[in-house]
Coordinates of C-alpha atoms in Angstrom, one line a residue:
M30 CA -41.8 16.3 -21.6
E31 CA -40.8 15.2 -17.6
P32 CA -43.8 15.1 -15.3
V33 CA -43.6 18.3 -13.4
Q34 CA -44.0 16.0 -10.2
N35 CA -41.0 13.8 -11.2
R36 CA -39.0 17.2 -11.5
P37 CA -37.4 17.2 -8.1
R38 CA -36.2 13.6 -8.4
Q39 CA -34.9 13.6 -11.5
Q40 CA -32.8 17.0 -10.0
L41 CA -31.7 14.8 -6.9
D42 CA -30.3 12.5 -8.8
V43 CA -28.5 14.6 -11.2
F44 CA -27.4 16.4 -7.8
C45 CA -26.1 13.2 -6.5
E46 CA -24.5 12.1 -9.7
K47 CA -22.4 15.2 -9.9
A48 CA -21.6 14.7 -6.0
I49 CA -20.5 10.8 -6.7
L50 CA -18.1 12.3 -9.4
G51 CA -16.6 15.1 -7.3
V52 CA -16.1 12.7 -4.2
V53 CA -14.6 10.5 -6.5
A54 CA -12.0 13.1 -8.4
L55 CA -10.9 14.5 -5.0
M56 CA -10.3 10.9 -3.8
V57 CA -7.5 10.1 -6.6
V58 CA -6.3 13.7 -5.8
W59 CA -6.6 13.7 -2.1
G60 CA -4.1 10.1 -2.0
P61 CA -0.8 11.6 -4.0
L62 CA -0.8 14.8 -2.3
A63 CA -1.7 13.5 1.3
F64 CA 1.4 11.1 1.1
G65 CA 0.4 8.7 -1.2
G66 CA -2.6 8.3 1.6
V67 CA -0.3 6.4 3.9
P68 CA -0.5 7.6 7.1
A69 CA -3.4 6.8 9.1
A70 CA -4.6 10.6 9.0
S71 CA -4.6 10.7 5.1
F72 CA -6.0 7.0 4.8
L73 CA -9.1 8.2 7.1
V74 CA -9.8 11.1 4.3
I75 CA -10.0 7.9 1.9
Q76 CA -12.5 6.2 3.9
G77 CA -14.8 8.6 4.7
L78 CA -15.1 10.0 1.1
T79 CA -15.8 6.0 0.1
I80 CA -18.4 6.0 2.5
L81 CA -20.1 9.5 1.2
A82 CA -20.2 8.8 -2.3
L83 CA -21.6 4.8 -0.6
G84 CA -24.3 7.5 0.6
L85 CA -25.1 9.4 -2.6
W86 CA -25.4 6.2 -4.7
M87 CA -28.1 4.7 -2.2
V88 CA -29.8 7.7 -2.4
R89 CA -29.6 7.3 -6.5
L90 CA -30.5 3.9 -5.9
W91 CA -34.2 5.1 -5.3
V92 CA -34.6 8.2 -6.9
Q93 CA -33.1 7.2 -10.4
R94 CA -35.8 6.5 -13.1
P95 CA -35.1 3.9 -14.5
C96 CA -32.9 2.2 -12.2
R97 CA -30.2 0.0 -14.1
L98 CA -27.0 -1.5 -12.9
L99 CA -24.3 -2.1 -15.2
W100 CA -22.9 -5.7 -14.1
P101 CA -20.1 -7.1 -16.6
P102 CA -18.2 -10.1 -15.5
I103 CA -16.0 -8.8 -13.3
C104 CA -18.6 -7.5 -10.8
W105 CA -19.2 -11.4 -10.1
A106 CA -15.5 -11.8 -9.8
V107 CA -15.0 -8.7 -7.2
C108 CA -18.2 -10.0 -5.5
V109 CA -16.3 -13.5 -4.5
F110 CA -13.3 -11.8 -3.5
L111 CA -15.2 -10.1 -0.7
L112 CA -16.6 -12.6 0.0
Y113 CA -13.2 -14.6 0.6
A114 CA -11.6 -12.2 2.0
L115 CA -14.4 -11.8 4.5
V116 CA -13.9 -15.2 5.6
R117 CA -10.6 -15.9 5.2
C118 CA -9.6 -12.5 7.9
Q119 CA -11.7 -14.4 10.6
L120 CA -8.7 -17.2 10.3
V121 CA -5.8 -15.4 11.2
Q122 CA -3.2 -15.0 13.6
I123 CA -3.1 -11.6 14.1
E124 CA -6.6 -10.3 13.7
Y125 CA -5.8 -6.5 13.9
I126 CA -3.3 -6.8 10.3
A127 CA -6.3 -8.6 9.1
R128 CA -8.4 -6.3 9.8
R129 CA -6.8 -3.4 8.4
E130 CA -6.8 -5.6 4.8
L131 CA -10.2 -6.0 5.3
I132 CA -11.3 -2.3 5.3
D133 CA -8.8 -1.7 2.3
V134 CA -10.8 -4.9 0.0
V135 CA -13.8 -3.1 1.0
I136 CA -13.2 0.1 0.2
Y137 CA -11.8 -1.0 -3.2
A138 CA -14.3 -2.9 -3.9
S139 CA -17.2 -0.6 -3.1
L140 CA -15.4 2.1 -4.6
F141 CA -15.8 -0.7 -7.9
F142 CA -19.2 -0.9 -7.6
I143 CA -19.6 3.4 -7.3
V144 CA -17.7 4.1 -10.3
I145 CA -19.1 1.6 -12.8
N146 CA -22.6 2.3 -11.7
N147 CA -22.7 6.0 -11.5
F148 CA -19.9 7.0 -14.2
N149 CA -22.1 7.0 -17.5
R150 CA -21.7 10.0 -18.6
R151 CA -19.2 10.4 -21.8
E152 CA -17.0 13.8 -20.0
W153 CA -17.0 12.1 -16.8
P154 CA -13.6 10.1 -17.7
T155 CA -11.8 13.2 -19.5
V156 CA -12.9 14.8 -16.2
I157 CA -11.1 12.1 -13.9
S158 CA -8.2 12.1 -16.3
I159 CA -7.8 15.8 -16.5
C160 CA -7.2 15.8 -13.1
L161 CA -5.2 13.5 -12.8
I162 CA -2.7 15.0 -15.3
A163 CA -2.6 17.7 -14.0
L164 CA -1.8 16.5 -10.4
G165 CA 1.1 14.5 -12.3
L166 CA 2.4 17.9 -13.5
A167 CA 2.3 19.5 -10.3
L168 CA 4.3 16.2 -8.7
S169 CA 6.6 16.3 -11.5
W170 CA 7.7 19.5 -11.0
D171 CA 8.3 19.0 -7.5
A172 CA 9.9 16.2 -8.2
V173 CA 12.2 18.1 -10.6
Y174 CA 12.9 20.7 -7.4
Q175 CA 13.3 18.3 -5.0
F176 CA 16.5 16.3 -6.8
A177 CA 18.0 19.2 -8.1
T178 CA 17.8 20.8 -4.8
K179 CA 18.1 18.0 -2.4
Y180 CA 15.2 19.2 -0.7
P181 CA 14.5 17.6 2.6
R182 CA 11.4 18.1 3.5
I183 CA 7.7 16.9 2.1
W184 CA 4.8 19.7 3.4
G185 CA 6.8 20.5 6.6
A186 CA 7.6 17.2 7.6
A187 CA 11.2 15.8 7.2
R188 CA 11.8 13.0 4.7
R189 CA 13.3 9.9 4.9
A190 CA 17.5 10.2 4.6
Q191 CA 17.8 7.4 2.1
F192 CA 15.8 9.5 -0.4
I193 CA 17.0 12.7 -0.5
G194 CA 18.7 13.2 -4.0
R195 CA 15.8 11.6 -5.7
G196 CA 12.2 13.1 -6.0
S197 CA 9.3 11.5 -4.7
G198 CA 6.5 14.7 -4.9
T199 CA 4.3 14.4 -2.3
Y200 CA 4.9 10.9 -1.8
I201 CA 7.1 9.2 1.1
N202 CA 9.2 6.9 -1.5
P203 CA 10.3 7.8 -5.2
N204 CA 9.1 4.8 -6.0
H205 CA 5.7 5.3 -5.6
L206 CA 5.6 8.8 -7.4
A207 CA 6.9 6.7 -10.3
G208 CA 4.1 4.5 -9.7
F209 CA 1.3 7.3 -10.0
L210 CA 3.2 9.0 -13.3
G211 CA 3.1 5.4 -15.0
M212 CA -0.3 5.3 -14.7
T213 CA -0.6 9.6 -15.7
V214 CA 1.6 9.5 -18.8
P215 CA 0.0 7.2 -21.1
L216 CA -3.2 9.2 -19.8
A217 CA -1.6 12.3 -21.2
L218 CA 0.1 10.8 -24.7
S219 CA -3.2 9.5 -25.2
Y220 CA -5.6 12.7 -25.4
T221 CA -2.1 14.3 -27.4
L222 CA -2.7 12.3 -30.1
M223 CA -6.5 10.8 -29.7
S224 CA -8.3 13.0 -28.7
R225 CA -10.7 15.7 -30.0
F226 CA -9.3 18.7 -28.1
K227 CA -8.3 21.5 -29.8
P228 CA -4.9 22.0 -30.7
T229 CA -3.8 24.3 -28.0
M230 CA -4.7 21.5 -25.3
K231 CA -3.0 19.0 -27.5
V232 CA 0.2 20.7 -27.0
L233 CA -0.2 21.4 -23.2
F234 CA -1.3 17.8 -22.8
A235 CA 2.2 16.9 -24.9
Y236 CA 3.8 19.1 -22.4
C237 CA 2.3 17.2 -19.6
A238 CA 3.7 14.2 -20.5
L239 CA 7.1 15.6 -21.1
A240 CA 7.5 17.1 -17.8
M241 CA 5.9 13.7 -16.0
L242 CA 8.7 11.5 -18.3
A243 CA 11.4 14.1 -16.3
G244 CA 9.4 13.3 -13.5
I245 CA 9.8 9.2 -13.4
G246 CA 13.9 10.3 -14.5
V247 CA 14.2 11.8 -11.6
T248 CA 12.6 9.2 -8.9
L249 CA 15.3 6.9 -10.3
S250 CA 13.1 3.8 -10.3
R251 CA 14.9 1.2 -11.9
G252 CA 11.6 -0.1 -11.7
G253 CA 9.3 3.1 -12.6
I254 CA 11.2 3.5 -15.3
L255 CA 11.4 0.4 -16.9
A256 CA 7.5 -0.4 -16.6
T257 CA 6.9 3.1 -18.2
G258 CA 9.6 2.2 -21.0
I259 CA 7.9 -1.0 -21.9
T260 CA 4.4 0.7 -21.4
L261 CA 4.9 3.3 -23.8
L262 CA 6.7 1.1 -26.5
V263 CA 3.5 -1.2 -26.3
F264 CA 1.0 1.9 -26.5
C265 CA 3.4 3.1 -29.6
L266 CA 3.0 -0.2 -31.2
I267 CA -0.8 -0.9 -30.5
L268 CA -1.2 3.0 -32.6
L269 CA 1.0 2.0 -35.2
F270 CA -1.6 -0.9 -36.2
Q271 CA -4.3 1.7 -36.4
R272 CA -5.4 3.6 -39.1
G273 CA -4.7 7.3 -38.9
Y274 CA -2.5 7.1 -35.8
G275 CA 1.0 5.1 -38.1
I276 CA 2.8 8.2 -38.5
P277 CA 2.3 9.7 -34.5
A278 CA 2.9 6.9 -33.1
L279 CA 6.0 6.7 -35.3
G280 CA 7.1 10.1 -34.5
T281 CA 6.0 9.5 -30.6
L282 CA 8.3 6.7 -30.4
A283 CA 11.3 8.7 -31.9
V284 CA 11.0 11.1 -29.5
L285 CA 10.5 8.6 -26.7
V286 CA 13.9 6.8 -27.8
A287 CA 15.8 10.1 -28.0
L288 CA 14.8 11.5 -24.3
G289 CA 15.4 7.9 -23.0
I290 CA 19.2 8.5 -24.5
A291 CA 19.4 11.7 -23.1
F292 CA 18.7 10.4 -19.7
G293 CA 21.0 7.6 -19.9
L294 CA 23.8 9.9 -20.8
E295 CA 22.5 12.8 -18.7
F296 CA 21.8 11.6 -15.5
G297 CA 25.0 9.6 -14.2
S298 CA 23.1 8.4 -10.7
A299 CA 20.6 6.9 -12.9
Q300 CA 23.3 5.1 -15.0
K301 CA 24.7 4.4 -11.6
R302 CA 22.2 2.6 -10.5
F303 CA 20.9 0.6 -13.6
D304 CA 24.8 -0.7 -14.3
E305 CA 24.8 -1.7 -10.3
A306 CA 21.5 -3.3 -10.7
F307 CA 22.3 -5.7 -13.9
K308 CA 26.1 -6.1 -12.9
R309 CA 27.1 -9.5 -14.5
G310 CA 23.3 -10.1 -14.8
K311 CA 22.5 -9.9 -11.4
Q312 CA 19.9 -7.5 -9.6
A313 CA 21.6 -6.5 -6.8
D314 CA 19.0 -5.0 -4.6
V315 CA 17.7 -5.9 -1.4
R316 CA 14.3 -6.3 -2.2
A317 CA 15.0 -9.8 -3.9
S318 CA 15.7 -10.9 -0.4
Y319 CA 12.7 -11.0 0.8
W320 CA 10.9 -13.0 -2.1
P321 CA 12.1 -16.8 -0.7
A322 CA 10.4 -16.2 2.9
A323 CA 7.2 -15.0 0.7
I324 CA 8.3 -17.9 -1.1
Q325 CA 8.2 -20.3 2.0
I326 CA 5.0 -18.8 3.9
F327 CA 3.3 -19.8 0.4
K328 CA 4.5 -23.1 0.3
E329 CA 3.1 -23.8 4.0
H330 CA -0.2 -22.4 3.4
P331 CA -0.5 -22.8 -0.7
L332 CA -4.7 -23.2 -1.0
W333 CA -5.3 -20.1 1.5
G334 CA -2.4 -18.3 2.2
G335 CA -0.7 -16.8 5.3
G336 CA -3.2 -14.9 6.2
P337 CA -4.2 -10.9 4.7
G338 CA -1.2 -8.7 5.9
Q339 CA 0.7 -11.6 7.5
F340 CA 3.6 -11.1 6.1
D341 CA 5.7 -8.9 7.9
A342 CA 4.8 -10.8 11.2
E343 CA 6.1 -13.9 9.1
F344 CA 9.1 -13.0 8.2
A345 CA 10.8 -13.2 10.9
R346 CA 10.7 -16.6 10.5
Y347 CA 12.6 -16.9 7.4
R348 CA 14.7 -13.9 7.7
P349 CA 18.1 -14.2 5.9
P350 CA 21.1 -13.7 7.8
A351 CA 22.1 -10.7 5.2
I352 CA 18.8 -8.9 6.3
Q353 CA 18.3 -6.9 8.9
L354 CA 15.1 -4.8 7.7
R355 CA 12.2 -5.2 8.4
P356 CA 10.4 -5.3 5.0
V357 CA 6.3 -5.2 5.9
Y358 CA 5.7 -5.8 2.2
V359 CA 6.9 -7.9 0.0
H360 CA 8.2 -5.7 -2.5
N361 CA 6.0 -8.1 -5.8
D362 CA 2.8 -7.7 -5.0
Y363 CA 2.2 -11.2 -7.3
L364 CA 4.2 -13.1 -4.4
N365 CA 2.8 -10.6 -1.5
T366 CA -0.5 -11.9 -2.8
L367 CA 0.3 -15.9 -3.1
C368 CA 1.8 -15.4 0.4
D369 CA -1.0 -13.9 1.9
W370 CA -4.2 -15.0 0.1
G371 CA -2.6 -18.4 -1.6
I372 CA -4.2 -19.6 -5.1
T373 CA -7.8 -18.9 -4.1
G374 CA -7.2 -15.5 -3.5
M375 CA -4.7 -15.7 -6.6
A376 CA -7.4 -17.4 -9.1
I377 CA -10.2 -14.8 -7.9
I378 CA -7.8 -12.2 -8.3
A379 CA -6.4 -13.6 -12.3
A380 CA -10.1 -14.5 -13.0
A381 CA -11.4 -10.4 -12.3
C382 CA -8.3 -9.2 -14.7
G383 CA -9.1 -12.2 -17.2
F384 CA -12.4 -10.8 -17.7
L385 CA -11.3 -6.7 -17.4
F386 CA -9.3 -8.3 -20.4
Y387 CA -11.8 -9.7 -21.9
G388 CA -14.1 -6.8 -22.0
A389 CA -11.0 -4.7 -23.1
M390 CA -10.8 -6.2 -26.4
K391 CA -14.7 -6.1 -26.7
T392 CA -15.0 -2.8 -26.3
W393 CA -11.8 -1.3 -28.8
P394 CA -13.6 -2.3 -32.0
A395 CA -16.6 -1.1 -30.7
L396 CA -15.0 2.2 -29.6
R397 CA -13.5 3.0 -33.0
Q398 CA -17.1 1.8 -34.4
V399 CA -19.8 3.8 -32.5
D400 CA -17.6 6.8 -33.7
L401 CA -17.5 6.2 -37.0
E402 CA -21.0 5.3 -37.0
A403 CA -22.1 8.4 -35.4
G404 CA -20.2 10.1 -38.4
E405 CA -17.0 11.0 -35.8
S406 CA -13.8 11.7 -37.0
Q407 CA -11.2 8.6 -36.0
K408 CA -10.4 11.5 -33.2
S409 CA -12.4 10.5 -29.9
D410 CA -12.3 11.3 -26.5
K411 CA -13.6 8.2 -25.3
L412 CA -11.3 6.0 -27.6
A413 CA -7.9 8.4 -25.6
F414 CA -9.5 8.0 -22.0
F415 CA -9.7 4.1 -22.6
T416 CA -6.3 3.3 -24.0
G417 CA -4.6 5.4 -22.1
A418 CA -6.6 4.1 -19.1
C419 CA -5.9 0.6 -20.5
M420 CA -2.1 1.2 -20.6
G421 CA -1.4 2.7 -17.4
L422 CA -3.2 0.1 -15.8
L423 CA -0.3 -2.2 -17.8
A424 CA 2.8 0.1 -16.5
I425 CA 1.6 -0.4 -12.4
L426 CA 1.2 -4.2 -13.2
L427 CA 4.5 -4.0 -14.4
H428 CA 5.8 -2.0 -12.2
S429 CA 4.8 -3.8 -9.6
V430 CA 6.6 -7.2 -10.4
V431 CA 9.5 -4.9 -8.2
D432 CA 7.4 -2.5 -5.6
F433 CA 4.1 -2.7 -3.5
N434 CA 2.2 -0.1 -5.6
M435 CA -0.8 -1.8 -4.7
H436 CA -0.4 -1.2 -1.1
I437 CA -0.3 2.2 -1.4
P438 CA -3.9 3.3 -1.6
A439 CA -3.2 6.5 -3.4
N440 CA -2.0 4.1 -6.5
A441 CA -4.5 1.7 -5.5
V442 CA -7.6 3.5 -5.6
I443 CA -6.0 5.0 -9.0
A444 CA -6.4 1.7 -10.7
I445 CA -9.3 0.7 -8.8
V446 CA -10.8 3.8 -10.6
F447 CA -9.3 2.9 -14.1
M448 CA -10.2 -0.7 -14.0
A449 CA -14.2 -0.1 -13.1
L450 CA -14.3 3.2 -16.2
I451 CA -12.5 0.8 -18.4
S452 CA -14.9 -2.1 -17.3
A453 CA -18.0 0.7 -17.6
H454 CA -17.2 1.3 -21.2
L455 CA -18.2 -2.4 -22.4
R456 CA -21.5 -0.8 -22.4
F457 CA -20.8 1.1 -25.9
A458 CA -20.4 -2.6 -26.9
T459 CA -22.9 -4.8 -25.7
E460 CA -26.7 -4.1 -23.7
R461 CA -26.5 -7.9 -22.7
F462 CA -24.5 -6.9 -18.5
W463 CA -27.5 -3.8 -17.7
I464 CA -29.6 -4.9 -15.4
N465 CA -33.2 -4.3 -13.1
P466 CA -32.6 -4.7 -9.8
R467 CA -36.3 -4.0 -9.0
R468 CA -37.8 -3.4 -5.7
W469 CA -36.0 -6.3 -3.8
G470 CA -32.5 -6.1 -5.7
K471 CA -32.6 -2.2 -4.9
I472 CA -33.9 -3.6 -1.0
L473 CA -31.0 -5.8 -1.0
L474 CA -28.0 -3.0 -2.2
T475 CA -29.5 -1.0 0.3
V476 CA -28.3 -3.3 3.3
L477 CA -25.5 -4.0 1.9
M478 CA -24.2 -0.7 1.2
A479 CA -25.5 0.4 4.8
A480 CA -23.8 -1.8 6.2
A481 CA -20.3 -1.1 4.5
M482 CA -21.3 2.3 5.6
A483 CA -21.9 1.4 9.3
W484 CA -19.1 -0.7 9.7
L485 CA -16.6 1.3 7.5
G486 CA -17.6 4.5 10.2
A487 CA -17.2 2.1 13.1
Q488 CA -13.2 1.2 12.1
G489 CA -13.0 4.8 11.0
L490 CA -14.1 6.4 14.6
R491 CA -11.9 3.9 16.1
R492 CA -9.1 4.4 14.1
G493 CA -8.9 7.4 14.5
R494 CA -9.1 7.9 17.9
E495 CA -5.9 5.5 18.3
A496 CA -3.9 7.8 15.7
F497 CA -5.2 10.9 17.8
W498 CA -3.4 9.3 21.1
Q499 CA -1.1 7.9 19.4
W500 CA 0.1 10.8 17.9
R501 CA -0.2 12.7 21.5
A502 CA 1.9 10.1 22.9
A503 CA 4.9 10.8 20.3
D504 CA 4.8 14.3 21.3
E505 CA 8.5 14.4 23.0
T506 CA 7.8 18.0 24.4
A507 CA 4.7 16.4 26.3
S508 CA 5.7 14.8 30.3
P509 CA 5.9 11.1 30.3
T510 CA 3.2 11.1 32.6
A511 CA 1.1 12.5 29.8
R512 CA 2.6 10.6 27.5
V513 CA 2.0 7.2 28.8
A514 CA -1.7 8.4 29.4
A515 CA -1.8 9.1 25.6
L516 CA -0.8 5.3 25.5
E517 CA -3.3 3.8 27.3
K518 CA -6.1 5.8 25.9
A519 CA -4.4 4.5 22.2
Y520 CA -4.7 0.6 23.9
A521 CA -8.7 1.9 25.2
A522 CA -9.4 3.1 21.4
E523 CA -7.6 -0.1 19.6
P524 CA -7.2 -2.5 22.3
A525 CA -6.3 -5.5 19.7
N526 CA -3.5 -3.6 18.8
F527 CA -0.4 -5.7 19.5
Q528 CA 1.7 -2.5 19.0
N529 CA -0.3 -0.4 21.7
S530 CA 0.4 -2.9 24.3
Y531 CA 3.9 -3.1 23.6
D532 CA 4.8 0.1 24.0
L533 CA 3.3 0.4 27.1
G534 CA 4.9 -2.5 28.3
E535 CA 8.4 -0.4 26.9
Y536 CA 7.5 3.0 28.5
F537 CA 7.1 1.0 32.2
R538 CA 10.3 -1.6 31.4
L539 CA 12.4 1.7 30.4
T540 CA 11.0 3.7 33.8
S541 CA 12.0 0.7 35.9
Q542 CA 15.8 0.1 35.0
Q543 CA 16.6 3.8 36.5
G544 CA 16.1 1.6 39.4
D545 CA 14.3 4.2 41.7
P546 CA 12.0 3.0 44.2
G547 CA 9.5 0.6 43.4
Y548 CA 11.4 -0.5 40.0
Q549 CA 9.7 -4.2 40.7
D550 CA 6.1 -3.2 40.2
Q551 CA 7.3 -0.9 37.5
A552 CA 8.6 -3.9 35.8
S553 CA 5.8 -6.2 36.7
Q554 CA 3.6 -3.9 35.0
A555 CA 5.6 -3.6 31.7
M556 CA 5.8 -7.5 31.8
Q557 CA 1.5 -7.1 31.7
W558 CA 1.8 -5.0 28.6
Y559 CA 4.4 -7.3 26.8
A560 CA 1.8 -10.5 28.0
K561 CA -1.1 -8.6 25.7
S562 CA 1.5 -8.2 23.2
M563 CA 2.8 -11.2 22.7
A564 CA -1.5 -13.0 23.1
L565 CA -2.3 -10.4 20.1
N566 CA 0.3 -10.8 17.6
P567 CA 1.9 -14.7 18.3
L568 CA 4.8 -14.6 15.6
D569 CA 6.5 -11.3 17.5
A570 CA 9.9 -11.9 19.0
F571 CA 10.5 -8.7 20.5
A572 CA 7.6 -9.0 23.5
P573 CA 9.0 -12.5 24.5
M574 CA 12.4 -10.8 24.9
R575 CA 11.4 -7.8 26.7
Y576 CA 9.5 -9.9 29.4
G577 CA 12.6 -11.9 29.3
M578 CA 14.6 -8.8 30.3
C579 CA 12.4 -7.5 33.1
L580 CA 12.8 -11.2 34.4
D581 CA 16.6 -10.8 34.4
W582 CA 16.0 -7.0 36.0
I583 CA 14.3 -7.8 38.8
G584 CA 16.6 -11.1 39.8
E585 CA 14.1 -14.2 38.3
T586 CA 16.4 -15.8 36.1
N587 CA 15.3 -19.1 36.2
Q588 CA 12.4 -18.2 34.2
S589 CA 13.4 -15.9 32.0
G590 CA 15.3 -18.3 29.8
A591 CA 11.8 -19.6 28.5
Y592 CA 10.8 -16.2 26.9
F593 CA 14.9 -15.7 25.3
D594 CA 14.4 -19.4 23.7
L595 CA 11.0 -18.1 22.4
A596 CA 12.4 -15.0 20.9
E597 CA 15.7 -16.9 19.0
K598 CA 13.3 -19.2 17.7
R599 CA 10.5 -16.7 16.1
D600 CA 13.6 -14.2 14.6
P601 CA 16.6 -16.7 14.5
N602 CA 18.8 -14.0 12.6
N603 CA 18.4 -10.6 14.0
Y604 CA 21.2 -8.9 15.0
Y605 CA 19.1 -7.3 18.3
V606 CA 18.1 -10.5 19.3
A607 CA 21.3 -12.5 19.2
Y608 CA 22.9 -9.2 20.8
I609 CA 20.1 -9.3 24.4
L610 CA 20.6 -13.1 24.5
G611 CA 24.6 -12.8 25.0
R612 CA 23.2 -10.0 28.2
H613 CA 21.0 -12.6 28.9
Y614 CA 23.9 -14.7 29.3
V615 CA 25.9 -12.1 31.3
V616 CA 23.5 -12.2 33.9
L617 CA 24.1 -15.7 34.2
D618 CA 27.7 -15.2 34.2
D619 CA 27.8 -17.6 32.0
Y620 CA 30.8 -15.6 29.3
P621 CA 31.5 -18.0 26.7
T622 CA 28.0 -18.3 26.0
A623 CA 27.7 -14.5 26.1
I624 CA 30.5 -13.9 24.1
R625 CA 29.1 -16.8 21.4
W626 CA 25.6 -14.6 21.0
F627 CA 27.9 -11.6 20.9
Q628 CA 30.4 -12.8 17.8
R629 CA 26.6 -14.2 16.3
S630 CA 25.4 -10.7 16.8
L631 CA 28.4 -8.8 14.4
E632 CA 28.3 -11.9 12.1
L633 CA 24.5 -11.5 11.5
K634 CA 25.2 -6.8 11.3
W635 CA 28.3 -5.2 12.6
N636 CA 26.8 -2.7 15.4
D637 CA 27.9 -0.9 18.1
L638 CA 25.8 -2.5 20.7
A639 CA 27.4 -6.0 20.3
L640 CA 31.0 -5.0 19.8
P641 CA 31.9 -3.3 23.0
A642 CA 29.7 -6.2 24.8
W643 CA 32.1 -8.7 23.5
Q644 CA 35.3 -7.1 23.7
E645 CA 34.7 -6.7 27.3
L646 CA 34.0 -10.1 27.5
K647 CA 36.8 -11.1 25.9
D648 CA 39.5 -9.1 28.0
R649 CA 38.0 -10.3 31.2
M650 CA 38.5 -14.1 30.0
A651 CA 41.7 -13.3 29.0
D652 CA 42.1 -12.2 32.6
P653 CA 45.4 -13.5 34.1
S654 CA 44.0 -13.4 37.3
G655 CA 41.2 -15.8 36.6
L656 CA 38.4 -13.9 38.3
Y657 CA 36.2 -13.9 35.4
K658 CA 36.8 -17.1 34.0
K659 CA 34.7 -19.6 34.0

């Protein structure tokens, strides 16, 4: 019997263990419901839950008897990448963006270690699975409704116009809902075919799987549909060669093929998108136009990459003339990793995936053997989760070839939880990876966890204050004075964010251009803020361009040319930069050069800014009196 004096310690351990389960379950559910965890407020909740889970684990570390850590080889790869990120994020051109990436890395690494060392009860993966399957069902219903009615809102917020008519559930982008459902459908199918649940529950799991397949269909995500289709084919082929699963696998495969044919015939819009995507053997998709720029950035920095999160800023130098959008990400997570982290970062991640695959190969036969030796049937909840999670990871890895799912916090969190739980199942295959940290090991872990909690907490407070004042500044009903005051407070909260100083520059520039008394002072204030933005982001074209516009406005045209040249050098194929350069030459009365820049703007993108300016100058140049000719 447990000594009486140890019971409070044991009760506290059990409480912390269950609390960690609740925190992680809340995290995997919150992200998809909160716009994929993309907005600052949504992500801050994930950040706060990570801090809470670290604190609970810290308590367990000292009250758990015996204290053991599960440390398979993948843990070393996670540690190495974390150390690499800590160093690499200090050696970048734009510190603010790199710090945001480092926050992500610290959260995901912390979550991995929390799950692998605290989810050791055999039923807990099933709890997480049921939460995800239930959530997938609800989001699929929502997506089907959005698709059928073209509903234009998510939680009351307006959806982006280009996504209306496609199902996205509570995600901003339908493609990322497809990524989430692609990870969840295999779980539902594996619990239907492989678990020890009663037939009623299995019927419910099967219904959830069908509903989620419909949800993926109405996203009209080509990458998501193809990735899920390939994953389910692999799933059925694996089961086909497992004793006792051949007939269920064949039946499932037949149903999936029939559903695929019905979907292709029924949804004309999806068929049209597929036809356009693969017309003449080429994928007519703008995202592929981002890839050459990423490759160029990687070639410039092959070993270490251009820097975490730096692709969006670096892209302007390599912008193809046909692309006038801001990409943010490469839309290929593998290229994005090479571009940002280089061969070194990619090699570490590849090693982690290799260790994961090796562990999965060792675990699969062990899971089946353990159940058979225990006298249990071939059905197994452990094996159901393990198979479904492996297939879910395969789906997200395939989908990431044409999207940026791993940059969507909700999907990244779920993928990390799957990786940790799959790795944790290695304990059923061998005891070699259990270690006793002893007193000094626990002290070291406590220091590291406390440091992570303190840093994440400080960064969370900093970002929270910034996000609040940015939200206040975006309130169009507020007075201009209140909005600029909010911008100044956002800058004070996060002075490293170049966007804050740029927005302040924009406010004073636009106010100056009204021409009221004191407009020169306002232009000077604008230039001060633009100068700060240029210092924080040495790759941006717009801050120097706006600085030059302010100089032109106050008559300092002899100094403005250098700033316009810098803007053109940083973003040579931007139609708006070309238009502003045309305006600059109008101020200089150099109409032939201005016309050339307006023409360049129209060649890059037909727009209503350059067209009337170009036409007006053409009329002036054609004036018979010669008054305007130079």
